[in-house]
Coordinates of C-alpha atoms in Angstrom, one line a residue:
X1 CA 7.8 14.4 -20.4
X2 CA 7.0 12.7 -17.1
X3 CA 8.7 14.1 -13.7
X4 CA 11.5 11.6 -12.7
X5 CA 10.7 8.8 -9.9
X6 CA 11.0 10.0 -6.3
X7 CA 11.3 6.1 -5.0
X8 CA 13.1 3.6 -5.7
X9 CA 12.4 0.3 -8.9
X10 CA 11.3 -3.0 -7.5
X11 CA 13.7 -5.8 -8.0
X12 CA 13.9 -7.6 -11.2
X13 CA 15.8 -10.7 -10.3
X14 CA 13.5 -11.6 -7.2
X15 CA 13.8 -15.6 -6.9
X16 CA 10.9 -18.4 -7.2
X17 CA 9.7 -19.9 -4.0
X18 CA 11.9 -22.3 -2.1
X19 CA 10.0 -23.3 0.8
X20 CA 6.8 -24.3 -0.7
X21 CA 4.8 -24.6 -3.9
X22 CA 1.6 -22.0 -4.0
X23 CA -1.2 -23.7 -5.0
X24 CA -3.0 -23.4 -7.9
X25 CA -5.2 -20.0 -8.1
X26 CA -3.1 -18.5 -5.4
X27 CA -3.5 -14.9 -5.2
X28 CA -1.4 -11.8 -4.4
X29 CA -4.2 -10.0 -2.7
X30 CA -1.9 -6.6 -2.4
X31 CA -0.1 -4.9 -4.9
X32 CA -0.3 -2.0 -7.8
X33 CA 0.4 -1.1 -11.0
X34 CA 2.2 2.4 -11.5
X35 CA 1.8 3.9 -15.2
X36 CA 2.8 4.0 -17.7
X37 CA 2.8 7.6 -16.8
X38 CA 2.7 9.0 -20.4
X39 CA -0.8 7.3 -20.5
X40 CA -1.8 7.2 -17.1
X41 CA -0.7 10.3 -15.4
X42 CA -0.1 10.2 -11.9
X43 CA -1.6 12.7 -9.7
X44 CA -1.0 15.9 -9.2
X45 CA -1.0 15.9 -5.4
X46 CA 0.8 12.5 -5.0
X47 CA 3.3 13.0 -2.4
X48 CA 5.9 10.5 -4.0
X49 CA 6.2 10.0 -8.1
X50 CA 7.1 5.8 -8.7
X51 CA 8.9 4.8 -11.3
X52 CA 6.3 3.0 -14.0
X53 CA 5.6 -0.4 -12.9
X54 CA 2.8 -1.8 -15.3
X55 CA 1.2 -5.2 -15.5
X56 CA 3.8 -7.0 -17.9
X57 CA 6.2 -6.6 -15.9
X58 CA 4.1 -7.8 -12.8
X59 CA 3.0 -10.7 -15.2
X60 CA 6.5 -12.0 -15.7
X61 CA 7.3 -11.6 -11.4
X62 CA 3.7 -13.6 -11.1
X63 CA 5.1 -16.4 -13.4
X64 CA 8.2 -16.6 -11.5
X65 CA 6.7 -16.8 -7.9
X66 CA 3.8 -19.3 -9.4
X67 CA 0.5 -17.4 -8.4
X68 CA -2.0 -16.8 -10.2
X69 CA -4.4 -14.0 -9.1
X70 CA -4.0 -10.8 -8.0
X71 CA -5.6 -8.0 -6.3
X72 CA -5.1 -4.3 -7.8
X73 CA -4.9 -1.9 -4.9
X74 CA -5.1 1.4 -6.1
X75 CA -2.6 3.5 -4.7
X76 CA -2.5 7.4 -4.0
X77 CA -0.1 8.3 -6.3
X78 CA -2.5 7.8 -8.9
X79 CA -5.2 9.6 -6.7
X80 CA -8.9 8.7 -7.9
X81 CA -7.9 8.4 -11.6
X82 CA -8.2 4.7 -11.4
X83 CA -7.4 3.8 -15.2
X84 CA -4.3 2.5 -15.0
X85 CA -6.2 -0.2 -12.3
X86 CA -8.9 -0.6 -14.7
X87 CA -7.0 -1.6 -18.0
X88 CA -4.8 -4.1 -15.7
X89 CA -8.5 -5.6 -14.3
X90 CA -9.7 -5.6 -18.6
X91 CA -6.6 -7.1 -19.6
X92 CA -6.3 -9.4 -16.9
X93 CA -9.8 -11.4 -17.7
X94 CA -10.8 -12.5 -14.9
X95 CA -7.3 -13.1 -13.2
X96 CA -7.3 -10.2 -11.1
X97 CA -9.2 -8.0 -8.8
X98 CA -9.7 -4.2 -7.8
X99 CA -9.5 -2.2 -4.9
X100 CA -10.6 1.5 -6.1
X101 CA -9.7 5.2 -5.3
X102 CA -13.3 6.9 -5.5
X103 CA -15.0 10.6 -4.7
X104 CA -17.7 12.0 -5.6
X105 CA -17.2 12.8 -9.0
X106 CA -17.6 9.4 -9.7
X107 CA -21.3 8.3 -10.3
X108 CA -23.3 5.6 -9.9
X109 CA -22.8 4.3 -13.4
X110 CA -19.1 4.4 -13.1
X111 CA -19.3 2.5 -10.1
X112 CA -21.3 -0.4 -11.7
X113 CA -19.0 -0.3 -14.5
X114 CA -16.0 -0.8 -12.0
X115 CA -17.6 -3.4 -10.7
X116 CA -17.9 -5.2 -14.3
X117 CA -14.4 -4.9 -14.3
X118 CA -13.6 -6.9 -11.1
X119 CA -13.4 -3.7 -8.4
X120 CA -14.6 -5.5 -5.3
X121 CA -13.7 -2.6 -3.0
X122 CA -12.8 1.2 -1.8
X123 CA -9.6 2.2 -0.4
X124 CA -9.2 4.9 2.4
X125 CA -5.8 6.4 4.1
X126 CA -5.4 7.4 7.0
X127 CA -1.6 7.0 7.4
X128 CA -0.3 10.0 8.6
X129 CA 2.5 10.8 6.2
X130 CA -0.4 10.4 3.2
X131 CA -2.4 12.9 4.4
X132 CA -4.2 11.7 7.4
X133 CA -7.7 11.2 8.0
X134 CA -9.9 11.4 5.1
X135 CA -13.0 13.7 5.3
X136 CA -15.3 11.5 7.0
X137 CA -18.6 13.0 5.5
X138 CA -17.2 11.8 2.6
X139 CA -16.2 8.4 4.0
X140 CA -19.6 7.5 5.4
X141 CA -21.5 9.0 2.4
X142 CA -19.4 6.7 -0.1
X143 CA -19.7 3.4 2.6
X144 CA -23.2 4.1 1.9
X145 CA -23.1 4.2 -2.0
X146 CA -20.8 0.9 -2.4
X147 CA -22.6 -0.9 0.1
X148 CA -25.5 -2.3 -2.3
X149 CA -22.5 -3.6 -4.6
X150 CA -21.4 -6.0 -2.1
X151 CA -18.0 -4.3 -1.8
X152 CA -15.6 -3.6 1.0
X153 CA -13.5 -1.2 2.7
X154 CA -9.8 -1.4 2.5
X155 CA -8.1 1.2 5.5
X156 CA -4.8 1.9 5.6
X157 CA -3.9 3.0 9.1
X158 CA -1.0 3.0 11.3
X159 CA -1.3 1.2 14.2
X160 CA -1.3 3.4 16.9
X161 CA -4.0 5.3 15.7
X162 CA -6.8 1.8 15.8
X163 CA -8.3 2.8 18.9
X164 CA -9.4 6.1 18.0
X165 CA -11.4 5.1 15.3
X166 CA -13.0 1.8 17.5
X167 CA -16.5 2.9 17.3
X168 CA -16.1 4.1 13.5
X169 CA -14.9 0.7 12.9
X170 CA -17.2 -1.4 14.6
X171 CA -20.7 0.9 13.4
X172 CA -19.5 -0.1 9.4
X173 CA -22.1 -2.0 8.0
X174 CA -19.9 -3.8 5.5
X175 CA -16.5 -5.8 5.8
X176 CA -13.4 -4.1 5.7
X177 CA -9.9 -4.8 5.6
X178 CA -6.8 -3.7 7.5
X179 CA -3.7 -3.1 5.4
X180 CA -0.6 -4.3 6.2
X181 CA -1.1 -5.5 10.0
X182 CA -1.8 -1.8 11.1
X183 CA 1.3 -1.1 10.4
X184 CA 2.8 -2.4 14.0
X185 CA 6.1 -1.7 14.6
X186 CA 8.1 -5.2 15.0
X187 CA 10.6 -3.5 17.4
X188 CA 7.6 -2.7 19.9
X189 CA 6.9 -6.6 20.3
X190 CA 3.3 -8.2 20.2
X191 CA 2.4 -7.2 23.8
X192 CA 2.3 -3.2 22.4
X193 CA -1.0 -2.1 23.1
X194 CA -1.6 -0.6 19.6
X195 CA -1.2 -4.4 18.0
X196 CA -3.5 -5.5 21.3
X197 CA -5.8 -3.4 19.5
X198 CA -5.4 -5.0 16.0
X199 CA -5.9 -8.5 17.6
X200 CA -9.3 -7.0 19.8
X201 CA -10.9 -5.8 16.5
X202 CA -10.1 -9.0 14.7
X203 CA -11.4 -11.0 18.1
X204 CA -14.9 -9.3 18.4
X205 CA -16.1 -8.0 14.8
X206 CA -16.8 -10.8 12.0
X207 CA -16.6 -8.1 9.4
X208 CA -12.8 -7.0 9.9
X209 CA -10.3 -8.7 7.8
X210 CA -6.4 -8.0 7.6
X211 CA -3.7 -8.3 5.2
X212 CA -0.6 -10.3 6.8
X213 CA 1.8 -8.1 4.3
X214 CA 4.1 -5.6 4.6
X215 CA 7.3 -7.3 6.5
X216 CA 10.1 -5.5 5.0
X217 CA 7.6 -2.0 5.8
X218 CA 7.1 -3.3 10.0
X219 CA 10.6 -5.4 10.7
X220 CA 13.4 -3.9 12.5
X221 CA 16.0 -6.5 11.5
X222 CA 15.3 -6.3 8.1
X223 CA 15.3 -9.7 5.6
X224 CA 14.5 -12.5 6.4
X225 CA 11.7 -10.6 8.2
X226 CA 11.9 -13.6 11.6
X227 CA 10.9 -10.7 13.7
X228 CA 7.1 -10.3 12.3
X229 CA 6.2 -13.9 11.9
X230 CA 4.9 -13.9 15.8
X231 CA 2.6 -11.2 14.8
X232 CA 1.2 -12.5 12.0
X233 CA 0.7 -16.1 13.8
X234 CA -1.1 -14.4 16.2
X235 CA -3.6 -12.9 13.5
X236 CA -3.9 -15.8 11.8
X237 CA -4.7 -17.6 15.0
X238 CA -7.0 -15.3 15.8
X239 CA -9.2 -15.2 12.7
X240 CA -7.8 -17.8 9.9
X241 CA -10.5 -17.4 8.0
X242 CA -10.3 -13.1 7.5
X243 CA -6.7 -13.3 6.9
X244 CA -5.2 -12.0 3.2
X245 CA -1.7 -11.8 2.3
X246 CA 0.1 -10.0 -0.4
X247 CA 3.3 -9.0 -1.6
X248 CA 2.4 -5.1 -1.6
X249 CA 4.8 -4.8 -5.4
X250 CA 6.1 -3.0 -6.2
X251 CA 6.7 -1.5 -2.9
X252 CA 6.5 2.1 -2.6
X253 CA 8.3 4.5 -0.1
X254 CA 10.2 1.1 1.6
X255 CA 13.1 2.1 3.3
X256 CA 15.0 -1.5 1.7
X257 CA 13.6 -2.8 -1.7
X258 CA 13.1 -6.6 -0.6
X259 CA 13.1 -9.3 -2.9
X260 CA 9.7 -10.9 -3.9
X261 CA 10.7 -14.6 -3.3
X262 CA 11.7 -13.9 0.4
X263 CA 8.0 -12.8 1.1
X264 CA 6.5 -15.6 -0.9
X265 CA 8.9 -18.0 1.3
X266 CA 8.1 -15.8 4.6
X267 CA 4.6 -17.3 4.3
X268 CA 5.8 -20.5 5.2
X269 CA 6.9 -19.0 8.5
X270 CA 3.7 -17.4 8.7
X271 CA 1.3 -20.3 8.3
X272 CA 3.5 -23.4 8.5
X273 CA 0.1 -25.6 8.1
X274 CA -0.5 -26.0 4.6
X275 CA -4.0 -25.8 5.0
X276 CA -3.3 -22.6 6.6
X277 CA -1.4 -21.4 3.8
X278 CA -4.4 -22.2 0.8
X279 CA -7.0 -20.6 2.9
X280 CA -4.6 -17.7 2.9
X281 CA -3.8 -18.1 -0.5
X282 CA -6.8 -19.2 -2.6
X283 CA -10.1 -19.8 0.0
X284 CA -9.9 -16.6 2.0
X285 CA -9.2 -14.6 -1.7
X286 CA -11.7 -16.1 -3.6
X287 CA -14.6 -15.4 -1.4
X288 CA -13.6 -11.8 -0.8
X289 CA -13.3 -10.8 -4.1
X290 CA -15.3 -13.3 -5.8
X291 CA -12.9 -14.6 -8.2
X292 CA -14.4 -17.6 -10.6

C-alpha cells in the first residue's frame, strides 16, 4: 500500500482563462506528474510524499486552460527514477517535453533513449529545504555528458543564494534555466539585491533563461498574485526572448493551493503585449525544447 500524501491535492475546479485566449501550441513549460505510486514508486528519500497526480488528470486541466504543450519537470519526490516522466513524454507523442532527474547510474544509452522520448534537459536543486547543494563533481561531470545532446540545465535555487554560485554559473558551457524567478521573496520588493542578482545574470549571459512561474510560491498577498507582476516585467524586459512560464501543477509544498486559471490570467499582467505573451507561450518554448 502506498504511504499517505504529506501535501496537499491540486484543485479540480480551476477555471478557463478570462483575460485572454492562449494561442495555439501554447505551452506549460513547468509542471509534473506524481504517480501513480503503485506503479511508479516515489523515492525513498523524498522529503514530502504527493498525492498521485498523473497525466489524465493534467490532460483534462490542459483542455480547460486551452494549451497545448507541456514541459515534464521531474521533481524530487520521484528522485532519479524518471518513469513516471517518461511514460507521460511516450504517451504524450510529441505534445510534451522532459526535464530529467539523472546520476550516474544512468548510461550513455539511457540518456539517448531519454532524449528519443522528448527529455531536453537535467534538473539540479539547490533549494535549501531539498537538500542543498548538489555534489558538484557530480554536477560538472553530468554538464559534461548532456552537453553533446544539446540539452540544458534547469537549477532550482533560492534567490539569496545567486551570487554565490556567479562564477559556477557564468563558466557553463550550455544554457540553463532558473526556476521559478529565484525564488524572490515579493515582500522584499524589486530593489532586494538577491533579485538585482537575478536581473544581472539574465543582463550579461545569453545562455541563462528563467521561468516567470511560481506566484502563489513568491507573493506575500496571496491571489491575485499583483505583488509579483513588477518582477516578472522586469525579467521579461530584460531578456523577452529567455523567458518561460509555467504553471508549476500540481504545486507541491505551496503554502495555499491556487487555482490554475488565476496563473493562466496572471500572464496577462505579466506580459500585457500580446506579442509578448506568444513568445512566452509558444516562440520561447518551441526553440528550447524543440517541439515540432
Amino acid at each position: 500500500m502506498s504511504d499517505p500524501p504529506t501535501i496537499a491535492a491540486p484543485r479540480r475546479d480551476s477555471h478557463a482563462p478570462t483575460r485572454f485566449n492562449p494561442p495555439p501550441d501554447a505551452c506549460d513549460a513547468h509542471c509534473h506528474i506524481f504517480g501513480p505510486a503503485d506503479r511508479f514508486p516515489f523515492a525513498p528519500e523524498r522529503t514530502y510524499t504527493p498525492p498521485d497526480s498523473g497525466l489524465d488528470e493534467f490532460r483534462l486541466l490542459q483542455e480547460r486552460l486551452q494549451l497545448s504543450r507541456a514541459v515534464f519537470v521531474q521533481a524530487s519526490c520521484h528522485g532519479t527514477d524518471n518513469r513516471a516522466m517518461l511514460d507521460a513524454l511516450q504517451r504524450g507523442e510529441g505534445r510534451y517535453a522532459g526535464v530529467a532527474m539523472v546520476d550516474e547510474s544512468h548510461t550513455d544509452s539511457d540518456l539517448d533513449e531519454m532524449h528519443r522520448r522528448g527529455v531536453r534537459g537535467i534538473r539540479f536543486n539547490f533549494v535549501r529545504h531539498l537538500g542543498g547543494q548538489p555534489d558538484m563533481s557530480r554536477f560538472h561531470s553530468m554538464v559534461g555528458r548532456v552537453s553533446p545532446l544539446g540539452w540544458h540545465l534547469e537549477l532550482h535555487f533560492d534567490a539569496v543564494d545567486l551570487p554565490d554560485y556567479s562564477d559556477v554559473l557564468h563558466a557553463l558551457p550550455i544554457p540553463f534555466i532558473i526556476d521559478h524567478m529565484a525564488r524572490v521573496k515579493a515582500s522584499d520588493g524589486v530593489d532586494q539585491p538577491a533579485f538585482g542578482a537575478l536581473l544581472d545574470l539574465m543582463r550579461s549571459n545569453e545562455r541563462a533563461w528563467v521561468k516567470i512561474s511560481g506566484a502563489e510560491r513568491i507573493t506575500a498577498t496571496g491571489p491575485p498574485y499583483e505583488d509579483v507582476v513588477p518582477f516578472a516585467r522586469a525579467l521579461i524586459d530584460v531578456a523577452p526572448e529567455r523567458v518561460l512560464w509555467g504553471t508549476d501543477w500540481p504545486h507541491p509544498n505551496v503554502g495555499e493551493m491556487p487555482d490554475d486559471g488565476d496563473l493562466v490570467d496572471l500572464l496577462a499582467s505579466f506580459a500585457p503585449d500580446e506579442s509578448d505573451r506568444n513568445r512566452i507561450l509558444v516562440a520561447n518554448p518551441t526553440s528550447l525544447y524543440e517541439f515540432g
